[in-house]
mmCIF file with all atom_site columns, N, CA and C in Angstrom:
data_model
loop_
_atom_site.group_PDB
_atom_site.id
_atom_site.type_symbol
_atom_site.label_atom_id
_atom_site.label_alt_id
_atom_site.label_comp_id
_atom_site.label_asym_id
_atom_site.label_entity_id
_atom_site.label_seq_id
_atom_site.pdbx_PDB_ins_code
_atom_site.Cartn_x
_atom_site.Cartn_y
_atom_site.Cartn_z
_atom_site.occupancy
_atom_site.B_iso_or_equiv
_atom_site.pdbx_formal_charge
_atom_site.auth_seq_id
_atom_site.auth_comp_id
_atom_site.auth_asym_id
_atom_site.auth_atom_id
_atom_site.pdbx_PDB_model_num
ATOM 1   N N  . UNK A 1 1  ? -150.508 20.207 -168.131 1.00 0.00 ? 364 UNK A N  1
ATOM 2   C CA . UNK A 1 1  ? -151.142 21.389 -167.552 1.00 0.00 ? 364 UNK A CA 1
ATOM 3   C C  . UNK A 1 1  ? -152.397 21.711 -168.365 1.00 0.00 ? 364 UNK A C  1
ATOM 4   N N  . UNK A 1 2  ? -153.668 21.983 -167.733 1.00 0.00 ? 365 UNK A N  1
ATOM 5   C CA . UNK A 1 2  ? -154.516 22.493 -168.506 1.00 0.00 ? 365 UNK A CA 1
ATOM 6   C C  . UNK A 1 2  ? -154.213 23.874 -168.791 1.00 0.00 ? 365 UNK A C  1
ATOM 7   N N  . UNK A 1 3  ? -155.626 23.945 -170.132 1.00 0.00 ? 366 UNK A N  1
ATOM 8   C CA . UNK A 1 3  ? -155.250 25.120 -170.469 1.00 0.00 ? 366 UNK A CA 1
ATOM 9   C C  . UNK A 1 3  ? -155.728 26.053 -170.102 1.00 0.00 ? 366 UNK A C  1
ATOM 10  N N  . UNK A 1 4  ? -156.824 26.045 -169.062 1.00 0.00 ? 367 UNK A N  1
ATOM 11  C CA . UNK A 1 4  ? -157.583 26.467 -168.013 1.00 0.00 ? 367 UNK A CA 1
ATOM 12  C C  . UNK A 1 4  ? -156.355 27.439 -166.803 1.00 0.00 ? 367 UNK A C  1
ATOM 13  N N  . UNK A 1 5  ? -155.584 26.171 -166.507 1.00 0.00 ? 368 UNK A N  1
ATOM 14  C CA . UNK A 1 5  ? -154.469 26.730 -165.397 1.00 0.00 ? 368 UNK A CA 1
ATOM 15  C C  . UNK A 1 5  ? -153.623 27.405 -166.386 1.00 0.00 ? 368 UNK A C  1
ATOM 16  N N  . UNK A 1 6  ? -153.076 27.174 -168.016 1.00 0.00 ? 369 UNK A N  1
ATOM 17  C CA . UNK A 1 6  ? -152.323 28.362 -168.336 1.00 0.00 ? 369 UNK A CA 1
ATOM 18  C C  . UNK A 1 6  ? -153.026 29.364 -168.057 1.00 0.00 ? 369 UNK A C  1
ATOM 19  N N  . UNK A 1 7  ? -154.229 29.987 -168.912 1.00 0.00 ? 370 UNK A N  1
ATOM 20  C CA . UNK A 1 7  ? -154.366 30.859 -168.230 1.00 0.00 ? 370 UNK A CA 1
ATOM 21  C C  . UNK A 1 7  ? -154.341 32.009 -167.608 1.00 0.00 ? 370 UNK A C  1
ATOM 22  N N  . UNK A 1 8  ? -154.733 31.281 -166.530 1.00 0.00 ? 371 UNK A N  1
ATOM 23  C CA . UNK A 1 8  ? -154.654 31.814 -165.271 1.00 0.00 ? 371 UNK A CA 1
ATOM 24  C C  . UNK A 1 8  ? -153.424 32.052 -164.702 1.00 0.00 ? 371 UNK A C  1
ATOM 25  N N  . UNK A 1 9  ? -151.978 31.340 -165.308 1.00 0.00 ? 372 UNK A N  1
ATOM 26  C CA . UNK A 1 9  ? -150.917 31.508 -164.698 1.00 0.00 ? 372 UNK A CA 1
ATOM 27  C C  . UNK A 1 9  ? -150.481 32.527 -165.797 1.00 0.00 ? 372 UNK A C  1
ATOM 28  N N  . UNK A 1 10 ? -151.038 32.645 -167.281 1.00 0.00 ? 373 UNK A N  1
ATOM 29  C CA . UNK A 1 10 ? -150.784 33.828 -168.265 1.00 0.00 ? 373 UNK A CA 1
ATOM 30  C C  . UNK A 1 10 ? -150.876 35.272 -167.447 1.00 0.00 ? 373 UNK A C  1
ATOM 31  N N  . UNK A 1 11 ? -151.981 35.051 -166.658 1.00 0.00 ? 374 UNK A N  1
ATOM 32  C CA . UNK A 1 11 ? -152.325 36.317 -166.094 1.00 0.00 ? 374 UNK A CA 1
ATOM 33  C C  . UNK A 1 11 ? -151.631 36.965 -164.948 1.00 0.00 ? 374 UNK A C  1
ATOM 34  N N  . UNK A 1 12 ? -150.932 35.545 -164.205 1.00 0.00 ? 375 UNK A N  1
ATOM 35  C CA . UNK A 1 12 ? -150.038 35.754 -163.204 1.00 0.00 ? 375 UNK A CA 1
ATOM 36  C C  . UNK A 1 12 ? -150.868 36.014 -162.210 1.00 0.00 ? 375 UNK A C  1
ATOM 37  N N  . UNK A 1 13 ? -152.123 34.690 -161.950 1.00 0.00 ? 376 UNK A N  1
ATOM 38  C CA . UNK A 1 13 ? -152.805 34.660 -160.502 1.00 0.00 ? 376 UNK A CA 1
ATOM 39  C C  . UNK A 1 13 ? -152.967 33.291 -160.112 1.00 0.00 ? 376 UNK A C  1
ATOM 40  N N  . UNK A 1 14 ? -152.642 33.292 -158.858 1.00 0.00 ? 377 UNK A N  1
ATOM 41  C CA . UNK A 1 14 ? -152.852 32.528 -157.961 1.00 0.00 ? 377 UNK A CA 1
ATOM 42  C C  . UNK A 1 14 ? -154.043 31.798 -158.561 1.00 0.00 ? 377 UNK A C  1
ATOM 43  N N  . UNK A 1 15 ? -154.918 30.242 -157.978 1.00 0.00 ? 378 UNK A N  1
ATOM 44  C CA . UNK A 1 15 ? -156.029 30.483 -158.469 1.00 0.00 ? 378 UNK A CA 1
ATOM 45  C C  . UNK A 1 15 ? -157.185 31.842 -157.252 1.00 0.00 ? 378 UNK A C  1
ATOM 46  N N  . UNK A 1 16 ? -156.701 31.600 -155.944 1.00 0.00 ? 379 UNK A N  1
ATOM 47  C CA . UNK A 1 16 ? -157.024 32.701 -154.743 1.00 0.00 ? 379 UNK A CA 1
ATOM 48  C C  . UNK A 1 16 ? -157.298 34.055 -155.593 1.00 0.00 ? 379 UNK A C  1
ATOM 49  N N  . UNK A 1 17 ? -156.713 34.172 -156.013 1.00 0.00 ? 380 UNK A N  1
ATOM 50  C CA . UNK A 1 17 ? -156.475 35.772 -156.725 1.00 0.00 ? 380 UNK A CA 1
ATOM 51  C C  . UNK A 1 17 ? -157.758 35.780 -157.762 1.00 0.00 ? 380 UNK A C  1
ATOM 52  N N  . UNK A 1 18 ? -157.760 34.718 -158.648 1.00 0.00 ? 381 UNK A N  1
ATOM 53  C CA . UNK A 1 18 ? -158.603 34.945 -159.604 1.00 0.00 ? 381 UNK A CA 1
ATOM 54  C C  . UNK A 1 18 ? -159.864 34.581 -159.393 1.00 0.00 ? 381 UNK A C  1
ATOM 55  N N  . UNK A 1 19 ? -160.062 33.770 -157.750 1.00 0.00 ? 382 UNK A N  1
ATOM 56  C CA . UNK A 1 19 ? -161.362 33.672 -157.284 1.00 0.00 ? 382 UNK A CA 1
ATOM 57  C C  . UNK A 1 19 ? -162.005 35.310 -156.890 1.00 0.00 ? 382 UNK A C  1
ATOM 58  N N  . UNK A 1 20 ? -161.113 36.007 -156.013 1.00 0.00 ? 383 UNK A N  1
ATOM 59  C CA . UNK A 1 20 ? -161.277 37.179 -155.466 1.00 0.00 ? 383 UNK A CA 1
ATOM 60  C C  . UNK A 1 20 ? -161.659 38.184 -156.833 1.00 0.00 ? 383 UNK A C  1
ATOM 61  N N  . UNK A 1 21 ? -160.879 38.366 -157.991 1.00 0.00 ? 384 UNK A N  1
ATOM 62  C CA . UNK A 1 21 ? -161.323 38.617 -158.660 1.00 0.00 ? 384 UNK A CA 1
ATOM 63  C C  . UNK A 1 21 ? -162.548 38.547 -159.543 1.00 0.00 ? 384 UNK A C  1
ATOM 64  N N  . UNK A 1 22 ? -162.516 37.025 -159.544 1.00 0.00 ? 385 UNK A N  1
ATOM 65  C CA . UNK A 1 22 ? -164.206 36.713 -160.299 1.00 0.00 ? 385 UNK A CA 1
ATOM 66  C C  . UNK A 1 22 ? -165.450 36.658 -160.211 1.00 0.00 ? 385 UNK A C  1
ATOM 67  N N  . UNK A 1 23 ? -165.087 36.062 -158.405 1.00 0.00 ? 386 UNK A N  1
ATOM 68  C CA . UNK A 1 23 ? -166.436 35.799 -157.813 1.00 0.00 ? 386 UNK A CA 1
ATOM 69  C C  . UNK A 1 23 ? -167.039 34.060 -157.960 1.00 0.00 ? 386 UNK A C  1
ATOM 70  N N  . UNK A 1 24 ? -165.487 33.690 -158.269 1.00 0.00 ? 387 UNK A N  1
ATOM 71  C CA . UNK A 1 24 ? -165.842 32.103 -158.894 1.00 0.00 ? 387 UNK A CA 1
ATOM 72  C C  . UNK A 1 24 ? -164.873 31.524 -157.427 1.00 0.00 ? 387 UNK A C  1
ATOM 73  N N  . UNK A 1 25 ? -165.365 30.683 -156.920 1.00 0.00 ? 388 UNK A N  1
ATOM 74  C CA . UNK A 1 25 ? -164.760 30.049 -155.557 1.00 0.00 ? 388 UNK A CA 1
ATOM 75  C C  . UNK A 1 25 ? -163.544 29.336 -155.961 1.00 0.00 ? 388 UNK A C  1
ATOM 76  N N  . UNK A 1 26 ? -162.330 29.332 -154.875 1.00 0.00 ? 389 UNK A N  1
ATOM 77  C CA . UNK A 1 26 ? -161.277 28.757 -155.437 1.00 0.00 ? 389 UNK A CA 1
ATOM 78  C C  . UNK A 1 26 ? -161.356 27.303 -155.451 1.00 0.00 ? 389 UNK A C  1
ATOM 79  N N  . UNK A 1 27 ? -162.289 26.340 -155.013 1.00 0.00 ? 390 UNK A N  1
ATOM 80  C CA . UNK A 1 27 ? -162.332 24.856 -155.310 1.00 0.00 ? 390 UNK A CA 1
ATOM 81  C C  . UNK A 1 27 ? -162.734 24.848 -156.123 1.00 0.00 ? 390 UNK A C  1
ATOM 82  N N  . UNK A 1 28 ? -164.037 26.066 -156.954 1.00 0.00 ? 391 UNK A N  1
ATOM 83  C CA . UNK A 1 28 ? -164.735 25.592 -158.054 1.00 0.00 ? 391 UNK A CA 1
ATOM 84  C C  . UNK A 1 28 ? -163.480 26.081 -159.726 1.00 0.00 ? 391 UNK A C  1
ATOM 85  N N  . UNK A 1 29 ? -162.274 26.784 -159.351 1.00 0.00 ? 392 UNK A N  1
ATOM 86  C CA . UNK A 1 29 ? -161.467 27.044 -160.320 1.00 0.00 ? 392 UNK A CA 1
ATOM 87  C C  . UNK A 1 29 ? -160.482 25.734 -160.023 1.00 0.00 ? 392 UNK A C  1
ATOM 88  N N  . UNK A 1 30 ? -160.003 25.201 -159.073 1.00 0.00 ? 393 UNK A N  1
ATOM 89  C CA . UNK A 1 30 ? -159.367 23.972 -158.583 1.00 0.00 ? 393 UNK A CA 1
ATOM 90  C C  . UNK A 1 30 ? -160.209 22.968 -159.743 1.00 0.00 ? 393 UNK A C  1
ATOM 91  N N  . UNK A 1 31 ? -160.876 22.860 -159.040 1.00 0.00 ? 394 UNK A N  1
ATOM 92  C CA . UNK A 1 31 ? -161.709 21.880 -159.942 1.00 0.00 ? 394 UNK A CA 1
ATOM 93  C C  . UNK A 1 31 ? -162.282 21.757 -161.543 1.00 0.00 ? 394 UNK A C  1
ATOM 94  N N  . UNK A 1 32 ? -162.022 22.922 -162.363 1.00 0.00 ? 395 UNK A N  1
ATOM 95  C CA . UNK A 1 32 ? -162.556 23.433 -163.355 1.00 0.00 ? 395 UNK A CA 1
ATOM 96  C C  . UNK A 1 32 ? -161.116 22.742 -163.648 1.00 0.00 ? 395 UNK A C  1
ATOM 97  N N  . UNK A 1 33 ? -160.070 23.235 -163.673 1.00 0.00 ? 396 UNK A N  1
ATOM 98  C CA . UNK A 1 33 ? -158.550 23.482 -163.837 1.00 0.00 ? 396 UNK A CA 1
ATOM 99  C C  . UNK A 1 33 ? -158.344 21.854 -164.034 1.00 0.00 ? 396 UNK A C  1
ATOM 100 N N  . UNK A 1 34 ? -158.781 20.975 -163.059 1.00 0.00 ? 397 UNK A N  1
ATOM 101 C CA . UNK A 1 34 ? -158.782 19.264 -163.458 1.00 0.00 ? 397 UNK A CA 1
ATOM 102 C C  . UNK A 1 34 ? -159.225 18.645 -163.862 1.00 0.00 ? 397 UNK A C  1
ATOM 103 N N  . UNK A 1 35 ? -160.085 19.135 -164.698 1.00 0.00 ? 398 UNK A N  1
ATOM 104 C CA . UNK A 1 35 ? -161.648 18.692 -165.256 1.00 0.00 ? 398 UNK A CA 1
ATOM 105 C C  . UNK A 1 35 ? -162.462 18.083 -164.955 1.00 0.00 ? 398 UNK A C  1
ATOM 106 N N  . UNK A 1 36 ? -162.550 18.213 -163.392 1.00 0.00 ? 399 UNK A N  1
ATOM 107 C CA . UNK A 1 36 ? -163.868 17.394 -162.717 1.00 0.00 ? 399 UNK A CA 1
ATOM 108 C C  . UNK A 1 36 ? -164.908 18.311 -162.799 1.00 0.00 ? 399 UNK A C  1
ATOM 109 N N  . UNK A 1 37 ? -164.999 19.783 -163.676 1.00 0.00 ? 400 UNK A N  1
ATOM 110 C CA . UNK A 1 37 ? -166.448 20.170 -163.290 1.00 0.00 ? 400 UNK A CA 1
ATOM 111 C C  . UNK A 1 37 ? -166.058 20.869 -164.601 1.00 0.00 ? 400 UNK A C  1
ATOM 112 N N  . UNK A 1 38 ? -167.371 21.082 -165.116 1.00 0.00 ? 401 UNK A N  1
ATOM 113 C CA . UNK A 1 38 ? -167.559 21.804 -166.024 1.00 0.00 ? 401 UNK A CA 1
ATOM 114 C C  . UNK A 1 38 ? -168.267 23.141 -165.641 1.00 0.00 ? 401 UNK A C  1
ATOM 115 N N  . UNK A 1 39 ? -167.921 24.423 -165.732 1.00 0.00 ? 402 UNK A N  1
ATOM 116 C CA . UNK A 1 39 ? -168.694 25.550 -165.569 1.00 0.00 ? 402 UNK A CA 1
ATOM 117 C C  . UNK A 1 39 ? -169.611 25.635 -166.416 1.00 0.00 ? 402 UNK A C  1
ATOM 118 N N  . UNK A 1 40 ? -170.946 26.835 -166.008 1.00 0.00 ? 403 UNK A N  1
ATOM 119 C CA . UNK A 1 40 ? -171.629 27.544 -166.344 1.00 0.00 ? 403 UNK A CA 1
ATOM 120 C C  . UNK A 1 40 ? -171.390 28.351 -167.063 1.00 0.00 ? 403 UNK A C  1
ATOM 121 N N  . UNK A 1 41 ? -171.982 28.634 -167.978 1.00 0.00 ? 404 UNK A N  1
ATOM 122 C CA . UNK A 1 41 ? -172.036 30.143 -168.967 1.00 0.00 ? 404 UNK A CA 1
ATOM 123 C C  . UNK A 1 41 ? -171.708 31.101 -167.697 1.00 0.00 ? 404 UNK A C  1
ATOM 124 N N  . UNK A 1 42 ? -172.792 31.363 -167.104 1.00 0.00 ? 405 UNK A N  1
ATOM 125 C CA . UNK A 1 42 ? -171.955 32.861 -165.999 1.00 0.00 ? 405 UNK A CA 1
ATOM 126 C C  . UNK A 1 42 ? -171.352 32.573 -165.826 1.00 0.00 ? 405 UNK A C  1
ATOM 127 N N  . UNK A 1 43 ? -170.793 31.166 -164.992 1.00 0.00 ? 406 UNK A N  1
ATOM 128 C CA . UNK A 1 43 ? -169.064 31.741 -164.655 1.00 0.00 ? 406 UNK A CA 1
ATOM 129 C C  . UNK A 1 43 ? -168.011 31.239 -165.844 1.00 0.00 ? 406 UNK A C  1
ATOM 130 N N  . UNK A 1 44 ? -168.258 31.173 -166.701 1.00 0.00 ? 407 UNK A N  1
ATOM 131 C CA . UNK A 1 44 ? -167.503 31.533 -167.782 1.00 0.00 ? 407 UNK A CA 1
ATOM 132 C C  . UNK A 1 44 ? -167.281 33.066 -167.968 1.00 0.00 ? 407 UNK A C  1
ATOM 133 N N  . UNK A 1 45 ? -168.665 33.428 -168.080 1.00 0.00 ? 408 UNK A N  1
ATOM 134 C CA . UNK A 1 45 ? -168.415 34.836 -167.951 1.00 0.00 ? 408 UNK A CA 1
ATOM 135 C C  . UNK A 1 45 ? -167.538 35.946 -166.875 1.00 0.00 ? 408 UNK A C  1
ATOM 136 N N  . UNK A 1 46 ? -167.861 35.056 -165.536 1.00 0.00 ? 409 UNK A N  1
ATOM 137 C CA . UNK A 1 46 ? -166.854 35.793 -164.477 1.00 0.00 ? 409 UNK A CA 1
ATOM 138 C C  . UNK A 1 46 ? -165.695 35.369 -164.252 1.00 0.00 ? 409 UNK A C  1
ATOM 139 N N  . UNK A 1 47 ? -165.399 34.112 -165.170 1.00 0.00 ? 410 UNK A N  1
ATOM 140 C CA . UNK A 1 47 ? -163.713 33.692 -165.209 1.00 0.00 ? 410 UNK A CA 1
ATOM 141 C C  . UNK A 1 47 ? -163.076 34.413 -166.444 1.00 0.00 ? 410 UNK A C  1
ATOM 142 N N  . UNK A 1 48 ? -163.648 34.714 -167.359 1.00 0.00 ? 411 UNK A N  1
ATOM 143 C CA . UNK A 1 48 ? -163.156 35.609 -168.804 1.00 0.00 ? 411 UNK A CA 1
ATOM 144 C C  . UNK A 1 48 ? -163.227 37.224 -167.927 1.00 0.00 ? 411 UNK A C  1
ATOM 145 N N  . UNK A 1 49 ? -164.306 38.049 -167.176 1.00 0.00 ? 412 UNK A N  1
ATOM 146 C CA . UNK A 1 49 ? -163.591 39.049 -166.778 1.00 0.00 ? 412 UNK A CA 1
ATOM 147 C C  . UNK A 1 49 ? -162.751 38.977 -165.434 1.00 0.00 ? 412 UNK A C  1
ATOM 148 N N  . UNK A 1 50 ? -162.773 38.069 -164.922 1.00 0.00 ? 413 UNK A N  1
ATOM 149 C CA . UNK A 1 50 ? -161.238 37.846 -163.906 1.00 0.00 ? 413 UNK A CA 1
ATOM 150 C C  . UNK A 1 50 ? -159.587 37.386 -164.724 1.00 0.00 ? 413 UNK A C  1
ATOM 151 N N  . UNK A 1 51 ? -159.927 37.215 -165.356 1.00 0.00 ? 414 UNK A N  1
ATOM 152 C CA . UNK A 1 51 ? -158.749 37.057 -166.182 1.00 0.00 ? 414 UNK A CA 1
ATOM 153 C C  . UNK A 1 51 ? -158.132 38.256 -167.362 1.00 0.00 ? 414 UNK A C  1
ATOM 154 N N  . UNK A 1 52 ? -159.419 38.717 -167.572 1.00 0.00 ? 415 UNK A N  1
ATOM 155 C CA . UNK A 1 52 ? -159.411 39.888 -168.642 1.00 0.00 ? 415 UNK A CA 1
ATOM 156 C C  . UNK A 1 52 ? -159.308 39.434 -170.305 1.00 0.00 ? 415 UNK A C  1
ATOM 157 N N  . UNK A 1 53 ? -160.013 38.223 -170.593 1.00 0.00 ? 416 UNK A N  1
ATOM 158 C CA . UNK A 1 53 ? -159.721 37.588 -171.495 1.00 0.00 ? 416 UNK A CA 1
ATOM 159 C C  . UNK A 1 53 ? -161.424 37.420 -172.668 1.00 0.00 ? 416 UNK A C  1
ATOM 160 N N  . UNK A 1 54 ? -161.733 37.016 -173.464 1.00 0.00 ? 417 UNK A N  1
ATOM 161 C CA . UNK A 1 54 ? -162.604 36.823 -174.079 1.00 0.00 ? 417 UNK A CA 1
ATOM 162 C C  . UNK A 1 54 ? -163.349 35.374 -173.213 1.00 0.00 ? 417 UNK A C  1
ATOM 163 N N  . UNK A 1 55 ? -164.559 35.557 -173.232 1.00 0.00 ? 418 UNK A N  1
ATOM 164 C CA . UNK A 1 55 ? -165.831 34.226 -173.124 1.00 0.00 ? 418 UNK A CA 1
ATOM 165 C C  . UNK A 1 55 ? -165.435 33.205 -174.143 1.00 0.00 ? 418 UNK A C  1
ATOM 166 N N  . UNK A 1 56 ? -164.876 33.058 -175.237 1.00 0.00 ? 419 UNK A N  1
ATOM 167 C CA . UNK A 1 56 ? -164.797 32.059 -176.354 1.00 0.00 ? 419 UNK A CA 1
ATOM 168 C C  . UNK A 1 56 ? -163.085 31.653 -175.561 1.00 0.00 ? 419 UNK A C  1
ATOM 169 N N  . UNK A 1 57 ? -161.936 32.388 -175.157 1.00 0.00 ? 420 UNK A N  1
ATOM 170 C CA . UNK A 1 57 ? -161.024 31.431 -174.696 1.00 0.00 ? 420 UNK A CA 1
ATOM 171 C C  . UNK A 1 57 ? -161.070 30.992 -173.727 1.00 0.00 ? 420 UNK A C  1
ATOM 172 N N  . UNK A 1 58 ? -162.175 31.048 -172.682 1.00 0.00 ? 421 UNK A N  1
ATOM 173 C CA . UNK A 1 58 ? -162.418 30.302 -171.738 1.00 0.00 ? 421 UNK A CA 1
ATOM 174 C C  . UNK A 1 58 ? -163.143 29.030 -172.115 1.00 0.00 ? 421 UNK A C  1
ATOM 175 N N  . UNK A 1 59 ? -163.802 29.610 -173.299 1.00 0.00 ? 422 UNK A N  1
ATOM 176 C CA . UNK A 1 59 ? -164.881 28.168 -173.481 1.00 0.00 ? 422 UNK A CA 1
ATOM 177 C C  . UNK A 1 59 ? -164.036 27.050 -174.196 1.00 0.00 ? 422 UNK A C  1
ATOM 178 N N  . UNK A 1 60 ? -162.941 27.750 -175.040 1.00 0.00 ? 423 UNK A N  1
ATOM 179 C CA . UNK A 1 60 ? -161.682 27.101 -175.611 1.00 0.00 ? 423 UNK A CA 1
ATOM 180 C C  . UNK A 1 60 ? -161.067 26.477 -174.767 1.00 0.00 ? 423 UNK A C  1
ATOM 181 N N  . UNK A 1 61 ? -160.775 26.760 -173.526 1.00 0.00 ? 424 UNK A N  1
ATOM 182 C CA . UNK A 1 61 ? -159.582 26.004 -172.555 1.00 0.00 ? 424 UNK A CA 1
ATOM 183 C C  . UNK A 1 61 ? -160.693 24.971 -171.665 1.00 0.00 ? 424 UNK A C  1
ATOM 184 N N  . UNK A 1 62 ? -161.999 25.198 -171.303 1.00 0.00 ? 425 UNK A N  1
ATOM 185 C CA . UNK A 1 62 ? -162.677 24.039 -170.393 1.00 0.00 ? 425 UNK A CA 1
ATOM 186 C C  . UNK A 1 62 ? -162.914 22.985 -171.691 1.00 0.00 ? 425 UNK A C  1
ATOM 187 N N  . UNK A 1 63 ? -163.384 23.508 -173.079 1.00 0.00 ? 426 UNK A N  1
ATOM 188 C CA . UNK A 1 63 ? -163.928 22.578 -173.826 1.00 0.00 ? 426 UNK A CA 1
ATOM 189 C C  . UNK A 1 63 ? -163.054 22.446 -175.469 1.00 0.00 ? 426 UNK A C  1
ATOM 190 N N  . UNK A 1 64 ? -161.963 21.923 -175.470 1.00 0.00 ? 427 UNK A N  1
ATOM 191 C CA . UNK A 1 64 ? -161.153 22.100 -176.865 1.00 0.00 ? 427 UNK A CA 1
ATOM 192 C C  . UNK A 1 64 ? -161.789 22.038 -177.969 1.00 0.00 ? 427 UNK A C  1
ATOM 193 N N  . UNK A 1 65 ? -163.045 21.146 -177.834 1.00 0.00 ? 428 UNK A N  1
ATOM 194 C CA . UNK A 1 65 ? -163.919 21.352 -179.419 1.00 0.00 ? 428 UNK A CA 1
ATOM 195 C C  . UNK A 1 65 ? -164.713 22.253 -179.442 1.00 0.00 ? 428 UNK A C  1
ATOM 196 N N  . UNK A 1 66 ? -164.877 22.975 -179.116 1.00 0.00 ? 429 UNK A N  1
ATOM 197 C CA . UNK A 1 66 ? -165.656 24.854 -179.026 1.00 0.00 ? 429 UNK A CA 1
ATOM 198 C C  . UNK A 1 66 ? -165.088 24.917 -180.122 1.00 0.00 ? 429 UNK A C  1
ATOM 199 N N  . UNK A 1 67 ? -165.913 25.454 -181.085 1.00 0.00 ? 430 UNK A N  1
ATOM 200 C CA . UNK A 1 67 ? -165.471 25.993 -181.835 1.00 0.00 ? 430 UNK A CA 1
ATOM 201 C C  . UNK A 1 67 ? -166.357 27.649 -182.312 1.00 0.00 ? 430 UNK A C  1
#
């Protein structure tokens, strides 16, 4: 499991839910979640406040060597 989809399942959303919430499309969290895409800084930013989480553990779960 990524750590992208924990998460998002930490938060107890659908990925639907956390699109509606973010403003981030649910293929482009599908896809983030399998690592065929790498996000953007903004939507890092609109997946950290759809989740309610910090910008650095998002950048932690798409990219493990963030440091």
């Amino acid at each position: 499991m990524s750590k992208m989809r924990k998460l998002r399942e930490e938060a107890d959303l659908s990925q639907q839910e956390l699109a509606d919430q973010s403003g981030v499309s649910r293929s482009m969290i599908s896809a983030i979640e399998c690592g065929e895409k790498t996000p953007s800084v903004s939507m890092i930013k609109l997946l950290a406040a759809g989740l309610g989480v910090s910008s650095r553990r998002i950048l932690n779960a798409v990219d493990p060597e963030f440091v």
